[in-house]
Short mmCIF file of C-alpha atoms in Angstrom, two decimals:
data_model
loop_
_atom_site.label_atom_id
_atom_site.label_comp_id
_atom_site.label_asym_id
_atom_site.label_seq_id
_atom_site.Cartn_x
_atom_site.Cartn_y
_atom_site.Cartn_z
CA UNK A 1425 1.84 -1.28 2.47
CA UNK A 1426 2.34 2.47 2.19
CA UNK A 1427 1.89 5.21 -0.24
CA UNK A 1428 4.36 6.41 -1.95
CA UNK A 1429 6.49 9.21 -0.30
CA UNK A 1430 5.16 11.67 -3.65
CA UNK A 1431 1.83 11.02 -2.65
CA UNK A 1432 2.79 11.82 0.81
CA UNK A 1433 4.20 15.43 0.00
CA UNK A 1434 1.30 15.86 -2.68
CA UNK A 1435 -1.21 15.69 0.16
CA UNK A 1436 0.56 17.79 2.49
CA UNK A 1437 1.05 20.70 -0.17
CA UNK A 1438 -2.55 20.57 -0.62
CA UNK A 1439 -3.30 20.83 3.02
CA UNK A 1440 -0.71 23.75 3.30
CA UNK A 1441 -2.85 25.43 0.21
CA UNK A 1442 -6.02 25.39 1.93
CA UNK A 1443 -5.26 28.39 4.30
CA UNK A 1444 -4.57 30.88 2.74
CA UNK A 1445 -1.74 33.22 4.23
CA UNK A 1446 -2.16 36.42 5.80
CA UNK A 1447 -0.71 37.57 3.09
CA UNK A 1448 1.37 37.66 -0.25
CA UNK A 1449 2.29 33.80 -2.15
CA UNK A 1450 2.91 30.66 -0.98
CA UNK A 1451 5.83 29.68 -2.84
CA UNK A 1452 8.11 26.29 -3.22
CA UNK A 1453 10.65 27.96 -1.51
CA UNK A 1454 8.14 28.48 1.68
CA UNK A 1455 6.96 25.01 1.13
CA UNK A 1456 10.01 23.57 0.76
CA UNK A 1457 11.31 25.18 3.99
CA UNK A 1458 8.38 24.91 6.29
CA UNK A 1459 8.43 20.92 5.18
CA UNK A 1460 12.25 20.66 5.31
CA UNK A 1461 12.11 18.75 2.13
CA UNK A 1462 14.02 19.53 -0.86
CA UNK A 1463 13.36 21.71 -3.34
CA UNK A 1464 14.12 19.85 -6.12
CA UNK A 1465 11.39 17.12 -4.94
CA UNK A 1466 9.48 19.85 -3.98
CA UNK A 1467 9.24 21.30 -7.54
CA UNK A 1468 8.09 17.72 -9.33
CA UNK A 1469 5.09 17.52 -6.85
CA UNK A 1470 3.99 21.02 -7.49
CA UNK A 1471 4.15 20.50 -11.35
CA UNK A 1472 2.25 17.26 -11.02
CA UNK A 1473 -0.55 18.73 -8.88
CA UNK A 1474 -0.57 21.34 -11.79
CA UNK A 1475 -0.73 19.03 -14.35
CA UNK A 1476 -4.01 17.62 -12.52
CA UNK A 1477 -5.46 20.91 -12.58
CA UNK A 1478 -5.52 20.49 -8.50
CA UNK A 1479 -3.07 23.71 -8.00
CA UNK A 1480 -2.35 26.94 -9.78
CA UNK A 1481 0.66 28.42 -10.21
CA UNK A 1482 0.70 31.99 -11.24
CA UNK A 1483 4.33 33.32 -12.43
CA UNK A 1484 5.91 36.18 -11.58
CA UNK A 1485 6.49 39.51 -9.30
CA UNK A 1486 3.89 38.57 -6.69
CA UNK A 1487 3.10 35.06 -8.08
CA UNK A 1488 2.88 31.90 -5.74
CA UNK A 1489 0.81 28.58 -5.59
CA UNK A 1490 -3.12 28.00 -4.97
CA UNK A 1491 -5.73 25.80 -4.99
CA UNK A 1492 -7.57 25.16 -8.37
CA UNK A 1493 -11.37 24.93 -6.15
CA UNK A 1494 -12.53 24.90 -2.86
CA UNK A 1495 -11.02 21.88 -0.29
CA UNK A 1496 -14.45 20.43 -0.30
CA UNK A 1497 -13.98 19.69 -3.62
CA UNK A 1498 -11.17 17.22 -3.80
CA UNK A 1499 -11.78 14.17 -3.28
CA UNK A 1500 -9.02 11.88 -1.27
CA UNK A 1501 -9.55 9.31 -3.06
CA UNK A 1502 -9.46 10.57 -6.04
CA UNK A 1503 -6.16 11.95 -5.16
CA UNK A 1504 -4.65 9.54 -3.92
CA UNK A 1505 -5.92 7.11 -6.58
CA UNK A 1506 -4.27 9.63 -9.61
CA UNK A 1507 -0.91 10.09 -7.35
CA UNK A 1508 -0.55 6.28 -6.97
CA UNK A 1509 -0.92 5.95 -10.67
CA UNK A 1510 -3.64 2.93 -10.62
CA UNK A 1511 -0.58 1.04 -9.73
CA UNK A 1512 -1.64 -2.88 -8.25
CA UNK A 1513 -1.03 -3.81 -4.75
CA UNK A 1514 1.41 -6.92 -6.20
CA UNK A 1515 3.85 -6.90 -8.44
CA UNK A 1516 3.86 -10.23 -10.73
CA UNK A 1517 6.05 -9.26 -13.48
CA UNK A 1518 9.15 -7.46 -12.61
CA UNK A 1519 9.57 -10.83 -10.65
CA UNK A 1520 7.63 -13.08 -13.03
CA UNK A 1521 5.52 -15.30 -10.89
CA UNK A 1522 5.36 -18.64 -12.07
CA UNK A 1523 1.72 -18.64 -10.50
CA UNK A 1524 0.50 -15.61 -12.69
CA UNK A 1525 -1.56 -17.28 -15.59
CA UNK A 1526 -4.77 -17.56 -13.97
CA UNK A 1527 -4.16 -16.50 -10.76
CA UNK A 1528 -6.72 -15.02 -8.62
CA UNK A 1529 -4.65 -13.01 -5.80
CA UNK A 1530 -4.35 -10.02 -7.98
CA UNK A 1531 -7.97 -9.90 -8.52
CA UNK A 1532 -9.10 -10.33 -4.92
CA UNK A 1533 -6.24 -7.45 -4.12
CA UNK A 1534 -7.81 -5.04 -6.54
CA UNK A 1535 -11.51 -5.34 -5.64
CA UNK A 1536 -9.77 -4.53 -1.85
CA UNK A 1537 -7.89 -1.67 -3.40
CA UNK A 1538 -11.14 -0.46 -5.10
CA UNK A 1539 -13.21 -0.79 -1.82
CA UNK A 1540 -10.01 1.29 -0.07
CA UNK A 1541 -10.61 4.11 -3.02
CA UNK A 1542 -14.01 4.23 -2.33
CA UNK A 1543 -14.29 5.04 1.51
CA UNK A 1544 -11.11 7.19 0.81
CA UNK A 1545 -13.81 9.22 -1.20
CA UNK A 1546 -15.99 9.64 1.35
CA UNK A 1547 -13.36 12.17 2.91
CA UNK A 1548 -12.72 15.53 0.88
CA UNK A 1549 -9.72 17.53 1.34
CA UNK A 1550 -11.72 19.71 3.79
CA UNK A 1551 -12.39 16.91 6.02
CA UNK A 1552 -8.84 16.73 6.87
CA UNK A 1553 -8.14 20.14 7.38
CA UNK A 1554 -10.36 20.71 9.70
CA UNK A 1555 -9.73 21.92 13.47
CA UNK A 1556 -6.04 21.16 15.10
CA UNK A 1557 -4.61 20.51 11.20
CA UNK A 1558 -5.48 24.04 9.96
CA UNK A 1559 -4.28 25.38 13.40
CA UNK A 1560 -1.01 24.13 12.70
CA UNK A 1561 -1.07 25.00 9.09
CA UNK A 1562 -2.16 28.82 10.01
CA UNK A 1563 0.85 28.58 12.66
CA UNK A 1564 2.98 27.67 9.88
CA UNK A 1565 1.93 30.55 7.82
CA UNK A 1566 2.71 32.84 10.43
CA UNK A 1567 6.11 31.22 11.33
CA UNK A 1568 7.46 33.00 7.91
CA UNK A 1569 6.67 36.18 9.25
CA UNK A 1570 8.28 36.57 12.61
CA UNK A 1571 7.58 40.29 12.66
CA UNK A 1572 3.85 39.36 12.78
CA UNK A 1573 1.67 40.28 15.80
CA UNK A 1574 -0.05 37.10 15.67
CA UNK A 1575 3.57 35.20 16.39
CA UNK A 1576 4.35 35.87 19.58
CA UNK B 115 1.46 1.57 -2.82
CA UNK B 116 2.23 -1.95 -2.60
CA UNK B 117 2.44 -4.61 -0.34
CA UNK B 118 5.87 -5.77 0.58
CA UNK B 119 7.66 -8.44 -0.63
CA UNK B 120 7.39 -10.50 2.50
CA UNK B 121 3.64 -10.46 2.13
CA UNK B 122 3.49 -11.37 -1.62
CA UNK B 123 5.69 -14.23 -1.36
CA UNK B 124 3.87 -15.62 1.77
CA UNK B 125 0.98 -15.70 -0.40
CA UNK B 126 2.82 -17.48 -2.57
CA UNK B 127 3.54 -20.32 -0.41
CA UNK B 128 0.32 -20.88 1.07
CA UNK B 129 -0.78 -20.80 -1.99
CA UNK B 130 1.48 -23.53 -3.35
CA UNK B 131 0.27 -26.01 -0.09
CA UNK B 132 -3.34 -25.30 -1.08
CA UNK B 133 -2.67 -28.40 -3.84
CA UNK B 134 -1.28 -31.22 -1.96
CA UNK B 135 1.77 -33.10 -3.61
CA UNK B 136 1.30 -36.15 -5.57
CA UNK B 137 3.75 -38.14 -3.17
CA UNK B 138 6.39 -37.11 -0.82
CA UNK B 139 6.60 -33.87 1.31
CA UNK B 140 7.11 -30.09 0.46
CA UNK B 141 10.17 -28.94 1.84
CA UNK B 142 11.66 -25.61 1.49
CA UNK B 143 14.45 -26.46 -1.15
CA UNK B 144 11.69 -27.62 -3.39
CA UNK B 145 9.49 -24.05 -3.00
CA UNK B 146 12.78 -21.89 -3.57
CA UNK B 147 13.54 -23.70 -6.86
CA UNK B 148 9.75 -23.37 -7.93
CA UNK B 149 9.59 -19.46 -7.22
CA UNK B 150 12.88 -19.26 -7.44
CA UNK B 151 14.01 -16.96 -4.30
CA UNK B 152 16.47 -17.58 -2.02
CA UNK B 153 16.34 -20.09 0.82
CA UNK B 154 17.20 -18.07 3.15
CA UNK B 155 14.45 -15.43 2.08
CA UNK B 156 11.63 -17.69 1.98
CA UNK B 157 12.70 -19.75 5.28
CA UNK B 158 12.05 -16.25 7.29
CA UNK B 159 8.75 -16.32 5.45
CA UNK B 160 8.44 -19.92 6.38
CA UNK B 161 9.41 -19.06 9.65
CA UNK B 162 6.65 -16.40 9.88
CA UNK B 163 3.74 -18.52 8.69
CA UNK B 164 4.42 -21.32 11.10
CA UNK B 165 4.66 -18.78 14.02
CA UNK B 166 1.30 -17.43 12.90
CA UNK B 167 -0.19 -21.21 12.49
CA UNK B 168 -0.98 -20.73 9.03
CA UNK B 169 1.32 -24.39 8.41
CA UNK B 170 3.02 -27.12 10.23
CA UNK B 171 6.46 -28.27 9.33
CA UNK B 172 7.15 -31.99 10.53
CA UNK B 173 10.55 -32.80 10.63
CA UNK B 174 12.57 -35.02 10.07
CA UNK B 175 12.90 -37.86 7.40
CA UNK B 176 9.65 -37.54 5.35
CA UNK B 177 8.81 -34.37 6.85
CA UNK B 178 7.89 -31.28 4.97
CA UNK B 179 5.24 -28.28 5.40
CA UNK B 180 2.03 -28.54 4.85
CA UNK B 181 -1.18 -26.12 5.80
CA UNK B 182 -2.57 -26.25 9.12
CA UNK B 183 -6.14 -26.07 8.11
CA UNK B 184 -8.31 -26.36 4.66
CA UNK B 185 -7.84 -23.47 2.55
CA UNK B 186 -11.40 -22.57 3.07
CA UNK B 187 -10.56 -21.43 6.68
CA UNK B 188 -7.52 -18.67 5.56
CA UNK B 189 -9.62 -14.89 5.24
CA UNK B 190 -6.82 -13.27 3.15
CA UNK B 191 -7.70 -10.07 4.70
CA UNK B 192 -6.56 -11.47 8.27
CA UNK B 193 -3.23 -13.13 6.35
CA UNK B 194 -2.68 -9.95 4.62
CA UNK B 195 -3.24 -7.62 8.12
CA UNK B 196 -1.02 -9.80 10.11
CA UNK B 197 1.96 -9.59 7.43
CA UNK B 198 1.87 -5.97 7.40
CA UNK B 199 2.26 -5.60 10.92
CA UNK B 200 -0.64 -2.85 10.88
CA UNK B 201 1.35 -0.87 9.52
CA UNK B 202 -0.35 3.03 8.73
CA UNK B 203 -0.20 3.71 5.32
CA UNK B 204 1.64 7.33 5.83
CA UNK B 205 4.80 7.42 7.68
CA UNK B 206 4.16 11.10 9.75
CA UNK B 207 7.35 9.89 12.41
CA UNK B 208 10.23 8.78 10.59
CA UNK B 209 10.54 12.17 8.73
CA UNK B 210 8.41 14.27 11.31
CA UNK B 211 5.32 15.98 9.75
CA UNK B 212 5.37 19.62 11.22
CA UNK B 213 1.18 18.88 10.33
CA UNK B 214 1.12 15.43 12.68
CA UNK B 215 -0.55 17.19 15.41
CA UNK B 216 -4.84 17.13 14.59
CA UNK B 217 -3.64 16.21 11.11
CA UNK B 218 -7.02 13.79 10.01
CA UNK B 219 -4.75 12.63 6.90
CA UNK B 220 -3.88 9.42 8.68
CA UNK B 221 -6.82 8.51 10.33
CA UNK B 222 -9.11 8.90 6.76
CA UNK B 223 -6.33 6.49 5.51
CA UNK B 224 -7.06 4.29 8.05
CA UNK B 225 -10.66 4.42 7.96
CA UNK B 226 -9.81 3.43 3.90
CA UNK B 227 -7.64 0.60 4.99
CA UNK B 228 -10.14 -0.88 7.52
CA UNK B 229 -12.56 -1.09 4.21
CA UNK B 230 -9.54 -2.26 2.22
CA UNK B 231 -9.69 -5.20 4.91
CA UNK B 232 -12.67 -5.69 5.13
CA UNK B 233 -13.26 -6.52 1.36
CA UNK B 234 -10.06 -8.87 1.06
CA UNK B 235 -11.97 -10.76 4.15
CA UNK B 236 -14.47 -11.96 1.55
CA UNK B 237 -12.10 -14.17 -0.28
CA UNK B 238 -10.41 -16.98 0.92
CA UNK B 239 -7.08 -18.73 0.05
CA UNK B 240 -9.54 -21.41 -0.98
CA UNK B 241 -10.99 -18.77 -3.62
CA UNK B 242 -8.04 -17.72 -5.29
CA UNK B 243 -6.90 -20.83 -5.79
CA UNK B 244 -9.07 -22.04 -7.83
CA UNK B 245 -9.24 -22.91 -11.74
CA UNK B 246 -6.49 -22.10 -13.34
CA UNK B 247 -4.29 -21.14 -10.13
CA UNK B 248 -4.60 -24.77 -8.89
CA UNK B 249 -3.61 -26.40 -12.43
CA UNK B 250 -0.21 -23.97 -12.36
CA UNK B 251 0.40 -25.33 -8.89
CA UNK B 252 -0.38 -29.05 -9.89
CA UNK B 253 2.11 -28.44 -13.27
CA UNK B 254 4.58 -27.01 -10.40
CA UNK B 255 4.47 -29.93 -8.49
CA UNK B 256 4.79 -32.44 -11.09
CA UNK B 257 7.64 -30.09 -12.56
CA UNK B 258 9.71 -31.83 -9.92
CA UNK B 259 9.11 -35.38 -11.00
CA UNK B 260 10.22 -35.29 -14.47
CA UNK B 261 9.57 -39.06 -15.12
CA UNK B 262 6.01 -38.58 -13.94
CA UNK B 263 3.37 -39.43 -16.72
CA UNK B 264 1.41 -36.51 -16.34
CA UNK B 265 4.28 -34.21 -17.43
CA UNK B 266 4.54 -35.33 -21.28
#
């Protein structure tokens, strides 16, 4: 039982946007780089956290990617619950079960799933950026710029 | 985020033993045909639930599988734990997270997990099971006697 590898990169693009850089955009390129992920993949994250309304993206000369509010307020679960697309913890049909009329597993799984989604909300994207995580993020940052002071 | 296949079908089969045969043993064979997966598959899973105690498998002439205890006594929160291994919801080592140091990602999913657990631990196999579940299992059953009067 994992998430999904999407939801994976989703969350660690949003904890990459919550320090902001010494300066100029964060781009998909950086992203991309600093993650060693692809850029292709990359690109259909950022678009979906833009579609959510979780990032902006601002085009051109000098344009990059941001968060849409303040870390404290996304909440994880929500997040995580969008990103996983409400999807059930058991698949029954692409396998038709021959148990599935009536049966009860998928209910108990789902009232787990919602109890999962709600202490997931209890944490906010700040919660998780918080100390040795935005250390390394800011370290990141600052491992574009090698002509930085701050890098040595 | 789903749980794996392993996991789904073992719930499956204890699920199946929950409604005790009109005559003669459950064997294998018999479960493959009615969920129709392969032998080998399901004697790993087999395999797995007799390692964990969950059933006993007498062998022999007239043997057959059958569960160790009354359905009452199986928290499907401990089945479900101890068929995914424990397994973290994020994978931050097999493609190494440049964030896994202080990153609090993991341990809020955890924290959600523990909850997720917690919930399923208020059902037992003896609660999903019942109703309708139990009358697919008995029409399962009786699916292998064809001449049996309760199949008309």
């Amino acid at each position: 039982m994992q998430i999904t590898r999407f939801t994976d990169l989703s969350l660690r693009v949003l904890m990459y946007l919550t320090v902001p850089p010494d300066s100029g955009p964060v781009t998909i390129d950086e992203i991309a780089t600093r993650f060693d992920v692809s850029r292709h993949h990359l690109a259909k994250v950022v678009h979906r956290l833009g579609q959510s309304g979780w990032i902006v993206a601002t085009r051109g000369k000098g344009g990059g990617l941001a968060l849409a509010q303040p870390p404290s307020q996304y909440r994880l679960g929500e997040v995580v619950r969008e990103l996983e697309g409400g999807e059930s913890l058991i698949d029954c049909t692409s396998q038709p079960c021959v148990l599935l009329q009536g049966c009860n597993v998928r209910a108990a799984l789902n009232d787990a799933q919602q109890a999962f989604y709600e202490r997931l909300d209890t944490y906010t994207l700040a919660d998780v950026v918080r100390q040795q995580t935005a250390t390394s993020i800011i370290a990141l940052h600052r491992g574009r710029r090698p002509s930085s002071p701050v890098t040595a």
